[in-house]
Amino acid sequence: MIRVQDLASGRAGDKGDVLDLTLVAKDEAAYRLLARVLTVEVVEQAFAGVVPPGPVRRYEVPGLRALKFVLPRALPGGVYASLRPGLHWQKSAIWVLLHLAIEDNKQ
Protein backbone atom coordinates (compact mmCIF):
# COMPACT_ATOMS: atom_id res chain seq x y z
CA MET A 1 0.00 0.00 0.00
CA ILE A 2 1.14 3.51 -0.78
CA ARG A 3 -0.45 6.89 -0.26
CA VAL A 4 -1.58 9.18 -3.04
CA GLN A 5 0.83 11.82 -1.67
CA ASP A 6 3.72 9.53 -2.68
CA LEU A 7 2.59 9.82 -6.31
CA ALA A 8 1.14 13.31 -6.65
CA SER A 9 0.88 16.82 -5.34
CA GLY A 10 -2.45 18.55 -4.93
CA ARG A 11 -4.28 21.81 -4.83
CA ALA A 12 -7.73 22.79 -3.56
CA GLY A 13 -9.97 25.69 -4.28
CA ASP A 14 -13.56 26.79 -4.02
CA LYS A 15 -16.10 28.88 -5.84
CA GLY A 16 -19.34 29.46 -3.99
CA ASP A 17 -20.44 26.10 -2.63
CA VAL A 18 -18.21 24.10 -5.02
CA LEU A 19 -15.07 22.35 -3.81
CA ASP A 20 -12.44 21.86 -6.52
CA LEU A 21 -9.57 19.40 -5.94
CA THR A 22 -6.74 18.73 -8.38
CA LEU A 23 -4.02 16.09 -8.20
CA VAL A 24 -0.94 16.27 -10.43
CA ALA A 25 0.99 13.02 -10.75
CA LYS A 26 4.78 12.99 -10.48
CA ASP A 27 5.20 10.93 -13.65
CA GLU A 28 3.26 9.06 -16.32
CA ALA A 29 3.21 5.75 -14.41
CA ALA A 30 1.82 7.50 -11.34
CA TYR A 31 -0.83 9.19 -13.46
CA ARG A 32 -1.96 5.89 -14.96
CA LEU A 33 -2.21 4.29 -11.51
CA LEU A 34 -4.12 7.23 -10.04
CA ALA A 35 -6.46 7.43 -13.03
CA ARG A 36 -7.23 3.75 -12.59
CA VAL A 37 -7.84 3.69 -8.83
CA LEU A 38 -9.24 7.14 -8.00
CA THR A 39 -12.72 6.62 -9.35
CA VAL A 40 -15.69 8.85 -8.59
CA GLU A 41 -16.89 6.18 -6.16
CA VAL A 42 -13.57 6.13 -4.26
CA VAL A 43 -13.59 9.93 -3.91
CA GLU A 44 -17.25 9.98 -2.85
CA GLN A 45 -16.43 7.41 -0.17
CA ALA A 46 -13.38 9.40 0.99
CA PHE A 47 -15.55 12.46 1.55
CA ALA A 48 -18.55 10.62 3.04
CA GLY A 49 -19.28 12.22 6.38
CA VAL A 50 -16.92 15.12 5.63
CA VAL A 51 -19.04 17.04 3.14
CA PRO A 52 -22.77 16.81 2.42
CA PRO A 53 -23.64 13.96 0.06
CA GLY A 54 -23.67 14.92 -3.55
CA PRO A 55 -22.23 14.13 -6.90
CA VAL A 56 -18.52 14.08 -7.58
CA ARG A 57 -17.35 14.95 -11.08
CA ARG A 58 -13.99 13.72 -12.32
CA TYR A 59 -12.03 15.29 -15.15
CA GLU A 60 -8.89 13.79 -16.64
CA VAL A 61 -6.18 16.09 -17.98
CA PRO A 62 -3.62 13.59 -19.29
CA GLY A 63 -1.42 16.23 -20.95
CA LEU A 64 -0.74 17.66 -17.49
CA ARG A 65 -0.93 14.26 -15.73
CA ALA A 66 -3.75 15.72 -13.63
CA LEU A 67 -7.04 14.54 -12.21
CA LYS A 68 -9.60 17.13 -11.18
CA PHE A 69 -12.45 16.34 -8.82
CA VAL A 70 -15.33 18.79 -8.46
CA LEU A 71 -17.74 18.44 -5.55
CA PRO A 72 -20.77 20.70 -6.09
CA ARG A 73 -22.62 21.71 -2.93
CA ALA A 74 -19.74 20.55 -0.71
CA LEU A 75 -19.65 23.95 1.02
CA PRO A 76 -23.31 24.76 1.73
CA GLY A 77 -23.90 28.48 1.49
CA GLY A 78 -20.38 29.11 0.20
CA VAL A 79 -17.13 29.38 2.10
CA TYR A 80 -18.28 32.24 4.33
CA ALA A 81 -21.54 30.57 5.37
CA SER A 82 -20.41 26.93 5.45
CA LEU A 83 -20.43 25.15 8.79
CA ARG A 84 -17.19 23.34 7.89
CA PRO A 85 -14.53 23.82 10.57
CA GLY A 86 -12.57 27.00 9.96
CA LEU A 87 -13.06 29.57 7.26
CA HIS A 88 -10.49 28.01 4.94
CA TRP A 89 -11.12 24.33 5.58
CA GLN A 90 -11.60 23.79 1.84
CA LYS A 91 -7.93 24.62 1.23
CA SER A 92 -6.85 21.65 3.34
CA ALA A 93 -9.48 19.30 1.89
CA ILE A 94 -6.96 18.11 -0.68
CA TRP A 95 -5.33 16.13 2.12
CA VAL A 96 -8.36 13.85 2.24
CA LEU A 97 -7.23 12.64 -1.19
CA LEU A 98 -3.48 12.90 -0.69
CA HIS A 99 -3.64 10.76 2.45
CA LEU A 100 -5.64 7.95 0.81
CA ALA A 101 -3.91 4.57 0.85
CA ILE A 102 -4.08 2.77 -2.50
CA GLU A 103 -2.87 -0.52 -3.90
CA ASP A 104 0.36 -0.39 -5.90
CA ASN A 105 0.11 -3.35 -8.27
CA LYS A 106 3.87 -3.31 -8.93
CA GLN A 107 4.49 -5.10 -5.63
CSV table of C-alpha atoms in Angstrom, one decimal:
chain,number,residue,atom,x,y,z
A,1,MET,CA,0.0,0.0,0.0
A,2,ILE,CA,1.1,3.5,-0.8
A,3,ARG,CA,-0.4,6.9,-0.3
A,4,VAL,CA,-1.6,9.2,-3.0
A,5,GLN,CA,0.8,11.8,-1.7
A,6,ASP,CA,3.7,9.5,-2.7
A,7,LEU,CA,2.6,9.8,-6.3
A,8,ALA,CA,1.1,13.3,-6.7
A,9,SER,CA,0.9,16.8,-5.3
A,10,GLY,CA,-2.4,18.5,-4.9
A,11,ARG,CA,-4.3,21.8,-4.8
A,12,ALA,CA,-7.7,22.8,-3.6
A,13,GLY,CA,-10.0,25.7,-4.3
A,14,ASP,CA,-13.6,26.8,-4.0
A,15,LYS,CA,-16.1,28.9,-5.8
A,16,GLY,CA,-19.3,29.5,-4.0
A,17,ASP,CA,-20.4,26.1,-2.6
A,18,VAL,CA,-18.2,24.1,-5.0
A,19,LEU,CA,-15.1,22.3,-3.8
A,20,ASP,CA,-12.4,21.9,-6.5
A,21,LEU,CA,-9.6,19.4,-5.9
A,22,THR,CA,-6.7,18.7,-8.4
A,23,LEU,CA,-4.0,16.1,-8.2
A,24,VAL,CA,-0.9,16.3,-10.4
A,25,ALA,CA,1.0,13.0,-10.7
A,26,LYS,CA,4.8,13.0,-10.5
A,27,ASP,CA,5.2,10.9,-13.6
A,28,GLU,CA,3.3,9.1,-16.3
A,29,ALA,CA,3.2,5.8,-14.4
A,30,ALA,CA,1.8,7.5,-11.3
A,31,TYR,CA,-0.8,9.2,-13.5
A,32,ARG,CA,-2.0,5.9,-15.0
A,33,LEU,CA,-2.2,4.3,-11.5
A,34,LEU,CA,-4.1,7.2,-10.0
A,35,ALA,CA,-6.5,7.4,-13.0
A,36,ARG,CA,-7.2,3.7,-12.6
A,37,VAL,CA,-7.8,3.7,-8.8
A,38,LEU,CA,-9.2,7.1,-8.0
A,39,THR,CA,-12.7,6.6,-9.3
A,40,VAL,CA,-15.7,8.8,-8.6
A,41,GLU,CA,-16.9,6.2,-6.2
A,42,VAL,CA,-13.6,6.1,-4.3
A,43,VAL,CA,-13.6,9.9,-3.9
A,44,GLU,CA,-17.3,10.0,-2.8
A,45,GLN,CA,-16.4,7.4,-0.2
A,46,ALA,CA,-13.4,9.4,1.0
A,47,PHE,CA,-15.5,12.5,1.5
A,48,ALA,CA,-18.5,10.6,3.0
A,49,GLY,CA,-19.3,12.2,6.4
A,50,VAL,CA,-16.9,15.1,5.6
A,51,VAL,CA,-19.0,17.0,3.1
A,52,PRO,CA,-22.8,16.8,2.4
A,53,PRO,CA,-23.6,14.0,0.1
A,54,GLY,CA,-23.7,14.9,-3.5
A,55,PRO,CA,-22.2,14.1,-6.9
A,56,VAL,CA,-18.5,14.1,-7.6
A,57,ARG,CA,-17.3,15.0,-11.1
A,58,ARG,CA,-14.0,13.7,-12.3
A,59,TYR,CA,-12.0,15.3,-15.1
A,60,GLU,CA,-8.9,13.8,-16.6
A,61,VAL,CA,-6.2,16.1,-18.0
A,62,PRO,CA,-3.6,13.6,-19.3
A,63,GLY,CA,-1.4,16.2,-21.0
A,64,LEU,CA,-0.7,17.7,-17.5
A,65,ARG,CA,-0.9,14.3,-15.7
A,66,ALA,CA,-3.8,15.7,-13.6
A,67,LEU,CA,-7.0,14.5,-12.2
A,68,LYS,CA,-9.6,17.1,-11.2
A,69,PHE,CA,-12.5,16.3,-8.8
A,70,VAL,CA,-15.3,18.8,-8.5
A,71,LEU,CA,-17.7,18.4,-5.5
A,72,PRO,CA,-20.8,20.7,-6.1
A,73,ARG,CA,-22.6,21.7,-2.9
A,74,ALA,CA,-19.7,20.6,-0.7
A,75,LEU,CA,-19.6,24.0,1.0
A,76,PRO,CA,-23.3,24.8,1.7
A,77,GLY,CA,-23.9,28.5,1.5
A,78,GLY,CA,-20.4,29.1,0.2
A,79,VAL,CA,-17.1,29.4,2.1
A,80,TYR,CA,-18.3,32.2,4.3
A,81,ALA,CA,-21.5,30.6,5.4
A,82,SER,CA,-20.4,26.9,5.4
A,83,LEU,CA,-20.4,25.1,8.8
A,84,ARG,CA,-17.2,23.3,7.9
A,85,PRO,CA,-14.5,23.8,10.6
A,86,GLY,CA,-12.6,27.0,10.0
A,87,LEU,CA,-13.1,29.6,7.3
A,88,HIS,CA,-10.5,28.0,4.9
A,89,TRP,CA,-11.1,24.3,5.6
A,90,GLN,CA,-11.6,23.8,1.8
A,91,LYS,CA,-7.9,24.6,1.2
A,92,SER,CA,-6.8,21.7,3.3
A,93,ALA,CA,-9.5,19.3,1.9
A,94,ILE,CA,-7.0,18.1,-0.7
A,95,TRP,CA,-5.3,16.1,2.1
A,96,VAL,CA,-8.4,13.9,2.2
A,97,LEU,CA,-7.2,12.6,-1.2
A,98,LEU,CA,-3.5,12.9,-0.7
A,99,HIS,CA,-3.6,10.8,2.4
A,100,LEU,CA,-5.6,7.9,0.8
A,101,ALA,CA,-3.9,4.6,0.8
A,102,ILE,CA,-4.1,2.8,-2.5
A,103,GLU,CA,-2.9,-0.5,-3.9
A,104,ASP,CA,0.4,-0.4,-5.9
A,105,ASN,CA,0.1,-3.4,-8.3
A,106,LYS,CA,3.9,-3.3,-8.9
A,107,GLN,CA,4.5,-5.1,-5.6
